[in-house]
Short mmCIF file of C-alpha atoms and ligand atoms in Angstrom, two decimals:
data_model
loop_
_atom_site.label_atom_id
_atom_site.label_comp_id
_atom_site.label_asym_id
_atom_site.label_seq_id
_atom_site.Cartn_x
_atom_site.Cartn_y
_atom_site.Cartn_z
CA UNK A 1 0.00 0.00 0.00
CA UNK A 2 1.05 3.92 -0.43
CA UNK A 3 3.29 2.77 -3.22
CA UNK A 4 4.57 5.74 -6.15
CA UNK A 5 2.39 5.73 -9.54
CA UNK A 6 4.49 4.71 -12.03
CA UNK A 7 4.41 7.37 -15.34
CA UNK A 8 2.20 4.41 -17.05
CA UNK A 9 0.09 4.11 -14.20
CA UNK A 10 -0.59 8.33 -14.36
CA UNK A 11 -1.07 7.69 -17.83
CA UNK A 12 -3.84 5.61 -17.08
CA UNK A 13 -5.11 7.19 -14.15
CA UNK A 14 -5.70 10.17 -16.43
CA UNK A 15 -7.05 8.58 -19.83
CA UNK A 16 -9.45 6.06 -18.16
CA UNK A 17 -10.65 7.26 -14.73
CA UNK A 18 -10.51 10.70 -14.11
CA UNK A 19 -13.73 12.37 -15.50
CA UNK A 20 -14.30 16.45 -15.34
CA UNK A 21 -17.30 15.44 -13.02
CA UNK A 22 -14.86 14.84 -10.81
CA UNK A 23 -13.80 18.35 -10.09
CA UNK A 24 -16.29 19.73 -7.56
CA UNK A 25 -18.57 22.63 -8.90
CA UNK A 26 -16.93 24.98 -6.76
CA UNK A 27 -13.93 24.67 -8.34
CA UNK A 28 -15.41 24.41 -11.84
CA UNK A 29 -17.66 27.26 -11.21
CA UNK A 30 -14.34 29.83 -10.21
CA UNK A 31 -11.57 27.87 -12.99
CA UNK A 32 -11.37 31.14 -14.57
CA UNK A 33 -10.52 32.95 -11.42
CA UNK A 34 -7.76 30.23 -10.14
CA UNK A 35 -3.79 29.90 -10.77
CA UNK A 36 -3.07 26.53 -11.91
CA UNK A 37 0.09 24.35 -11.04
CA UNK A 38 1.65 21.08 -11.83
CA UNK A 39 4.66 18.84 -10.82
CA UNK A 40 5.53 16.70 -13.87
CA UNK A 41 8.67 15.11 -12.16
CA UNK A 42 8.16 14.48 -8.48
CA UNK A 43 9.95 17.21 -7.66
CA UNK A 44 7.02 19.79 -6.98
CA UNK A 45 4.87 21.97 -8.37
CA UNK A 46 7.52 23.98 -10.74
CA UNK A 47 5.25 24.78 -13.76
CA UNK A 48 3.42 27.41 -12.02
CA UNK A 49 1.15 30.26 -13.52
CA UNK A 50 -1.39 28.42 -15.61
CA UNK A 51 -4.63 29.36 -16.35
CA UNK A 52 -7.57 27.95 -18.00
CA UNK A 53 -10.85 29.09 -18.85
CA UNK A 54 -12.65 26.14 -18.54
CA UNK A 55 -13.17 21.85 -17.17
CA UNK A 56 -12.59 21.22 -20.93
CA UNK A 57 -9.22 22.98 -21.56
CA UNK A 58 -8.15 21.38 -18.24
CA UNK A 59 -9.02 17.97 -19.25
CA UNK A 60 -7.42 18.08 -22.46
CA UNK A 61 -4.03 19.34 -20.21
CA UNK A 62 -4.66 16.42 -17.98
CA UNK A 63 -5.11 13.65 -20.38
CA UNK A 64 -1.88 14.84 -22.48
CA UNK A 65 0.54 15.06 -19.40
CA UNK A 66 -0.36 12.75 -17.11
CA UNK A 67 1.22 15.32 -13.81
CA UNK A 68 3.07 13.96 -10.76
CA UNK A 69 0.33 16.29 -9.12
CA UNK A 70 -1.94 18.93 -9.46
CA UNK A 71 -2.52 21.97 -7.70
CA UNK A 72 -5.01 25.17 -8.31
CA UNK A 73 -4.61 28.24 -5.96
CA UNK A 74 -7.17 28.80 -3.43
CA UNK A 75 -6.72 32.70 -4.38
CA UNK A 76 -8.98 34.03 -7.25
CA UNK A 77 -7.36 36.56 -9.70
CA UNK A 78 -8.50 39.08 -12.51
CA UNK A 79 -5.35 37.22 -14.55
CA UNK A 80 -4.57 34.15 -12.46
CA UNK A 81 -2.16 32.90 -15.02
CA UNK A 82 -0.12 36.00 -14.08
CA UNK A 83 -1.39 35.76 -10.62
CA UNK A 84 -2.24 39.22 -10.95
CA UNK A 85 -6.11 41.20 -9.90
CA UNK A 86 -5.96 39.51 -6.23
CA UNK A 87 -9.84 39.18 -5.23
CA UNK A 88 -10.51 37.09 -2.64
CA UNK A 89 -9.52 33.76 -1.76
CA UNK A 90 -11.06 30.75 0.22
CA UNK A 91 -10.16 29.92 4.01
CA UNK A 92 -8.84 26.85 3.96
CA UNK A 93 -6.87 24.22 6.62
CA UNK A 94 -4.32 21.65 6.17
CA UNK A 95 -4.23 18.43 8.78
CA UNK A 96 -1.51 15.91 6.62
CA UNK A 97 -1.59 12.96 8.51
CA UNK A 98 2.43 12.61 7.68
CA UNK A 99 3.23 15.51 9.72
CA UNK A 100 1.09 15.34 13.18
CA UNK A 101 3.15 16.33 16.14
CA UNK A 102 5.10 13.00 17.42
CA UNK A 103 2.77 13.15 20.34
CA UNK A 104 -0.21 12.15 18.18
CA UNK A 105 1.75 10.07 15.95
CA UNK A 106 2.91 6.96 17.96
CA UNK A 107 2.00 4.87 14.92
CA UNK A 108 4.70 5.87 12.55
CA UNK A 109 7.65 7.35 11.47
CA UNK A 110 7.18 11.10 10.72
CA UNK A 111 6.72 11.59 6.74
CA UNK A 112 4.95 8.48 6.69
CA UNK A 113 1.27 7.65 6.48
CA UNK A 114 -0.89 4.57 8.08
CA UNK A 115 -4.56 3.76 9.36
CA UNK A 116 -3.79 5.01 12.22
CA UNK A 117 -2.61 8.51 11.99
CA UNK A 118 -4.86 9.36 8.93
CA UNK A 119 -7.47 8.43 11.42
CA UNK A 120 -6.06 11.09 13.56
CA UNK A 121 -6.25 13.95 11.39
CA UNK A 122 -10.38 13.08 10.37
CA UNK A 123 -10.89 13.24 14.11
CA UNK A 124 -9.11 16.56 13.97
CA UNK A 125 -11.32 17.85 10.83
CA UNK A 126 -14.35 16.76 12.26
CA UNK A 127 -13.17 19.34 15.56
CA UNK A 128 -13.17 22.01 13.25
CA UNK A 129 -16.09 21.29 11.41
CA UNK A 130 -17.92 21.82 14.79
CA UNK A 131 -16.35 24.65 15.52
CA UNK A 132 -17.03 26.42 12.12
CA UNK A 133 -20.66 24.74 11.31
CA UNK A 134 -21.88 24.74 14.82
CA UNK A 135 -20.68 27.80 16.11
CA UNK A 136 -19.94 30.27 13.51
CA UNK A 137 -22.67 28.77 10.88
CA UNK A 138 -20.63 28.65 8.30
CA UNK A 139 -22.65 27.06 5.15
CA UNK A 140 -20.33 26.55 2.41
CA UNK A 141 -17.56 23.80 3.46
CA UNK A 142 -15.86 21.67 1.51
CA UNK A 143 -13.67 18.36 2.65
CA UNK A 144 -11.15 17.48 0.19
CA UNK A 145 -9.17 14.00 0.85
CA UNK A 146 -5.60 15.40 -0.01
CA UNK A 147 -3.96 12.02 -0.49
CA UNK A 148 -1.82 11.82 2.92
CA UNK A 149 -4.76 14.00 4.85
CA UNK A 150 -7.49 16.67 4.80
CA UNK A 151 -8.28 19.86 3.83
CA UNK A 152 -10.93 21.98 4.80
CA UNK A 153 -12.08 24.58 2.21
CA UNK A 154 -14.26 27.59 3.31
CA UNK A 155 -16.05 29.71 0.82
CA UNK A 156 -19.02 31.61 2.54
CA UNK A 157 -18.46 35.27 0.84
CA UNK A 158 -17.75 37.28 3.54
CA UNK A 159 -15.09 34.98 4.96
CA UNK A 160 -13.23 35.06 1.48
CA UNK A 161 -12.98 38.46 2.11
CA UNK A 162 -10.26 37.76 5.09
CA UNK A 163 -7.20 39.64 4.81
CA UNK A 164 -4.28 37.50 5.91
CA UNK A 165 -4.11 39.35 9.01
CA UNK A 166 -7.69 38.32 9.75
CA UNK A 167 -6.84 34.22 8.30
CA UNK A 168 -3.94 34.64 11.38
CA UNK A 169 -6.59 35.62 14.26
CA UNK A 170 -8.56 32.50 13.04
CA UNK A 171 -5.97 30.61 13.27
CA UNK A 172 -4.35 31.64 16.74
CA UNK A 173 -8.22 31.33 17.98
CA UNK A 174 -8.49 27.83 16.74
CA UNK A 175 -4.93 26.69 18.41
CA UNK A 176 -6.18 28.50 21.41
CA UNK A 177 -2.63 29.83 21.46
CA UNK A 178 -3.54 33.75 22.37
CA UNK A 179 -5.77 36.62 23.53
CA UNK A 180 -8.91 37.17 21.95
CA UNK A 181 -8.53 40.20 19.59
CA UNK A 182 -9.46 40.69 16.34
CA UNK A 183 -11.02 43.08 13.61
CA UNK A 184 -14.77 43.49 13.87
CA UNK A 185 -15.18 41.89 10.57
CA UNK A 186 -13.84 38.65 12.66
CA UNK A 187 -15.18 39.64 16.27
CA UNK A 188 -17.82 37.23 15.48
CA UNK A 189 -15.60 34.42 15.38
CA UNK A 190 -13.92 35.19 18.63
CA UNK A 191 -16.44 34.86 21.08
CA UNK A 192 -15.05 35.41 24.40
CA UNK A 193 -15.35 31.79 26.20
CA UNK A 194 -12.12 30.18 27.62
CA UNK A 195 -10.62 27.53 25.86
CA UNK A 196 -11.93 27.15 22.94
CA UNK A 197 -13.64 23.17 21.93
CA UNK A 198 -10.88 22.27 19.87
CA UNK A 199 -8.13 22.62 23.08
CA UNK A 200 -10.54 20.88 24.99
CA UNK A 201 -10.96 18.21 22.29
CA UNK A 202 -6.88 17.93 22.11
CA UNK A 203 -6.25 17.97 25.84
CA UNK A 204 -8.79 14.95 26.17
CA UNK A 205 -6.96 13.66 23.46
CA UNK A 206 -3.71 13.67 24.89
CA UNK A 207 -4.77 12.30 28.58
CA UNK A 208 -6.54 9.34 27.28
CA UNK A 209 -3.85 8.11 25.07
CA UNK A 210 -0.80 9.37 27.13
CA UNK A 211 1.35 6.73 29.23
CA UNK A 212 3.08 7.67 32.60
CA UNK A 213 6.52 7.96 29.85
CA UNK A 214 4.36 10.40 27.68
CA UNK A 215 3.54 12.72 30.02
CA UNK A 216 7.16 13.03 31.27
CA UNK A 217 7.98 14.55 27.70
CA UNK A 218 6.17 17.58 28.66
CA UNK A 219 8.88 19.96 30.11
CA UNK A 220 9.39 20.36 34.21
CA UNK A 221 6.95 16.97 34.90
CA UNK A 222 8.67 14.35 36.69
CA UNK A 223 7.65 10.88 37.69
CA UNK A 224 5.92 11.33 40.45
CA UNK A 225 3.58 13.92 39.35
CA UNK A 226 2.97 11.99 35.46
CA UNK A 227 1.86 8.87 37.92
CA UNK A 228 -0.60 11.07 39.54
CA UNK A 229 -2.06 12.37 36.29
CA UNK A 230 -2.13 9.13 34.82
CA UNK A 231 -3.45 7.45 38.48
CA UNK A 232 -6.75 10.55 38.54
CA UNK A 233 -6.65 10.36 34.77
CA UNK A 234 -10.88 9.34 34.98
CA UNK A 235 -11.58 12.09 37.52
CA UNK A 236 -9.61 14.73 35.02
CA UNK A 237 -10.90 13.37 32.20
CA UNK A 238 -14.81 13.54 33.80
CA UNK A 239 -14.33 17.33 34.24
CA UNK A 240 -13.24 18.34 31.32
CA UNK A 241 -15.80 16.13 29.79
CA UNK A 242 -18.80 17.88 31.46
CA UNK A 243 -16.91 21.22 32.09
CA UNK A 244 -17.35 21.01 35.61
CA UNK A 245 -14.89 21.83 38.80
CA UNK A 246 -13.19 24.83 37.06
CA UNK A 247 -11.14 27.39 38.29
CA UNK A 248 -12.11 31.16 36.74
CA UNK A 249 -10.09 33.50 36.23
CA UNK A 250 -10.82 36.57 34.31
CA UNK A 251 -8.42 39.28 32.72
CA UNK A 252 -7.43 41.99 34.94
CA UNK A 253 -8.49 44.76 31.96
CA UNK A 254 -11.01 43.22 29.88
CA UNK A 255 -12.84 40.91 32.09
CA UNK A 256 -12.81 38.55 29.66
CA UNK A 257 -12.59 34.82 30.85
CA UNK A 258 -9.06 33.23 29.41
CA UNK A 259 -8.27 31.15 31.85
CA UNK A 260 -10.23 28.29 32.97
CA UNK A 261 -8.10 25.93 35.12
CA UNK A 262 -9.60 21.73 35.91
CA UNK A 263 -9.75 21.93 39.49
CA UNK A 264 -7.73 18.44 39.77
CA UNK A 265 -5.39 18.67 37.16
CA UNK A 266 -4.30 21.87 39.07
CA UNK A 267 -4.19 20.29 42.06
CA UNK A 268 -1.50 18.11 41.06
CA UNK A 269 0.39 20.12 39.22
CA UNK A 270 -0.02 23.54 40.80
CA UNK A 271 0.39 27.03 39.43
CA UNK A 272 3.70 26.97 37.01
CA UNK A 273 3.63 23.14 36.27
CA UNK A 274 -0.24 23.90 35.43
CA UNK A 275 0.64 26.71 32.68
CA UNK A 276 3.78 24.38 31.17
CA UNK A 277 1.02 21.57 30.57
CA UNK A 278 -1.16 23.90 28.72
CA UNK A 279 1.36 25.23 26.72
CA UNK A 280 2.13 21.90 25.63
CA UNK A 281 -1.15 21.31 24.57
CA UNK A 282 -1.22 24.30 22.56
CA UNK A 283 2.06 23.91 20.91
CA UNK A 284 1.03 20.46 20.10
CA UNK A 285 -2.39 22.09 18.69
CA UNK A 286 -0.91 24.72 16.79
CA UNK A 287 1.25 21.97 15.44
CA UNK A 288 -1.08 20.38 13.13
CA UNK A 289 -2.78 23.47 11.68
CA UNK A 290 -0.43 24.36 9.26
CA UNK A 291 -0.28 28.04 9.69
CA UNK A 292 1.65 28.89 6.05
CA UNK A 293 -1.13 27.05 4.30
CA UNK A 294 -4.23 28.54 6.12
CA UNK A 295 -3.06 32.57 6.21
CA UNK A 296 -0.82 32.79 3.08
CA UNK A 297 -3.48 33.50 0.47
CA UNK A 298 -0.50 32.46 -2.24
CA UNK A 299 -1.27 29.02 -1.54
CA UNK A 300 -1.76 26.46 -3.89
CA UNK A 301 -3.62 23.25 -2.87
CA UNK A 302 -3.68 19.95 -4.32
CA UNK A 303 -6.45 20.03 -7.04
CA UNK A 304 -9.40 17.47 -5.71
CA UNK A 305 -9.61 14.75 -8.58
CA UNK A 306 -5.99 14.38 -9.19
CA UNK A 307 -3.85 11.84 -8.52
CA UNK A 308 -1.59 11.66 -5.55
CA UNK A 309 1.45 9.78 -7.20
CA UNK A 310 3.76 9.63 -4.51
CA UNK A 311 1.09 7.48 -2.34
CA UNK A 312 -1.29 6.54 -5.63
CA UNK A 313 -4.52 7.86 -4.16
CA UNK A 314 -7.32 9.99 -5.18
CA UNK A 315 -7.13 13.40 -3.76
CA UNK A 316 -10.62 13.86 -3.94
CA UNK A 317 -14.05 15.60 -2.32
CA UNK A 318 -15.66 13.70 0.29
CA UNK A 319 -19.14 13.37 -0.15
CA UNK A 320 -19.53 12.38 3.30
CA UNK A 321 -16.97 13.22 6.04
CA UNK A 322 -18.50 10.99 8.83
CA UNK A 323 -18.06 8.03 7.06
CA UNK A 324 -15.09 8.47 4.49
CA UNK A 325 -12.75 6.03 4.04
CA UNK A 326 -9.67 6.59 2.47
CA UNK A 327 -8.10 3.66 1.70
CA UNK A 328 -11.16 2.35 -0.19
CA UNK A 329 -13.16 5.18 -1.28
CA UNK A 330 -10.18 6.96 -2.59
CA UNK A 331 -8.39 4.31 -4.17
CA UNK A 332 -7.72 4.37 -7.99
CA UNK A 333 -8.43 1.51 -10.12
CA UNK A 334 -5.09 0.62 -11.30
CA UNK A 335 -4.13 0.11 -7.60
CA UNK A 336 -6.66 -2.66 -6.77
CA UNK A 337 -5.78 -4.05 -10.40
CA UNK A 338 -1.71 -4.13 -9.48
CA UNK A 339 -0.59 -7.01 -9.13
CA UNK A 340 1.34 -8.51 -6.31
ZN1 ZN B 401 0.58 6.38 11.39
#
């Protein structure tokens, strides 16, 4: 499994199963807005500033080169093929299941994909797709299956309209890394409450998995006090589960609640030890948002319907998140045909 296309095996890929109805209608619907880019070698996308004006003109492209990859910006442009006439550009997050922090990644090696870890990072879009559907009522999402992970593509109007600046506040709200502030085009993103659900989600995350040696990587915790986590782990995890037994503490100027400390967890490891155990949660947060891809409106993402060579799956759009399973549903014929 995750074996490299071979050139013939593109070839085929592109002449017999790809079909334009497999490039979603958003993307269809904006083609003559979007920068195009390709990697014909496996060395990444060089040929860069391509344009095409429509599904057609791109097919005929696709079924004459055969690309290592694929990639279309998530920027639209008056003259994308000189990437010039910025208009807007989608919102969009990258969780590649190859690069999770080594704390969520016991499974494999770092730059390498299984089950396991592409598990992981569905879990993680499925976080944000609460955050963004059920609290901010976003409406027009998109999941793309990016061959080694997911992206989540955002293209309600007003949010296009983000300046970078504005894509960074997201972020740093999502990561739970930093004071609320913001714009008041964004304000109503940033509603004042504490942690937000996604640190909750990846602190849970981390206490059920860790062992007693796992919780020693986190900087200034010693034996003693990992055992004691790990010993009151049900009692933590209940409170942070229901919300319950929390410590308030609101900002000095703005009143605004930041800090909301578990009762028990804090009670083992008091004040400073407390703060270093957040921060580790954050950093490891903040870790699988990849910042560069959600704020730099430059971007180009893999286009959904190509083929990921290196790995020789579909990068395609899931039709339904909750249920999507890579390694069938985005498996191209010529792998379950290989032989051996
Ligand atoms: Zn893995």
């Amino acid at each position: 499994m995750f074996k490299e296309a071979t050139p013939e095996e593109r070839r085929i890929y592109y002449r017999e199963e790809w079909k334009p109805g497999d490039v979603p209608d958003f993307l269809a619907e904006s083609i003559g807005y979007r920068e195009f880019g390709f990697d014909h070698d496996g060395r990444g996308p060089r040929d860069r500033y391509n344009a095409f004006t429509s599904v057609e003109e791109l097919e005929k492209f696709l079924r004459n080169r055969a690309p290592y990859s694929a990639y279309s910006s998530v920027s639209y442009y008056e003259k994308p093929g000189k990437r010039e006439g910025y208009k807007k550009a989608e919102l969009v997050f990258d969780i590649d299941a190859k690069d999770l922090p080594s704390f969520l990644k016991k499974c494999c090696k770092q730059g390498t994909i299984c089950e396991k870890c592409l598990e992981t990072a569905k879990q993680y879009i499925l976080s944000l797709k609460d955050i963004f559907q059920g609290d901010f009522g976003v409406k027009k999402i998109y999941y793309i299956y990016s061959g080694r992970g997911f992206h989540m593509r955002i293209l309600d109007p007003d949010v296009m309209e983000f300046t970078e600046v504005e894509r960074a506040y997201i972020l740093d709200y999502l990561s739970g890394s930093q004071a609320l502030k913001g714009s008041a085009k964004v304000n109503r993103w940033l509603a004042p409450r504490g942690y937000t659900r996604i640190f909750k989600d990846r602190l849970l995350g981390i206490l059920e998995d860790a062992s007693v040696k796992d919780i020693q990587m986190i900087e200034g915790i010693g034996r003693t006090t990992a055992k004691e986590i790990i010993g009151n782990r049900d009692k933590i995890i209940g409170d942070i589960t229901e919300w319950k037994n929390l410590e308030w503490s609101p900002d000095p100027k703005t009143g605004v609640v930041r800090t909301a400390r578990f009762k028990a967890l804090l009670s083992i490891l008091k004040e400073n030890k407390y703060d270093k155990f957040t921060d580790f949660v954050l950093k490891q947060n903040a870790g699988i948002l990849d910042a560069k891809v959600t704020v730099d409106t430059k971007r180009i993402l893999r286009l959904p319907s190509s083929l990921h060579s290196k790995v020789s799956l579909k990068c395609m759009l899931i039709p339904d998140i909750e249920t999507f399973n890579p390694l069938s549903d985005a498996m191209p014929k010529f792998v379950s045909e290989r032989k051996g």
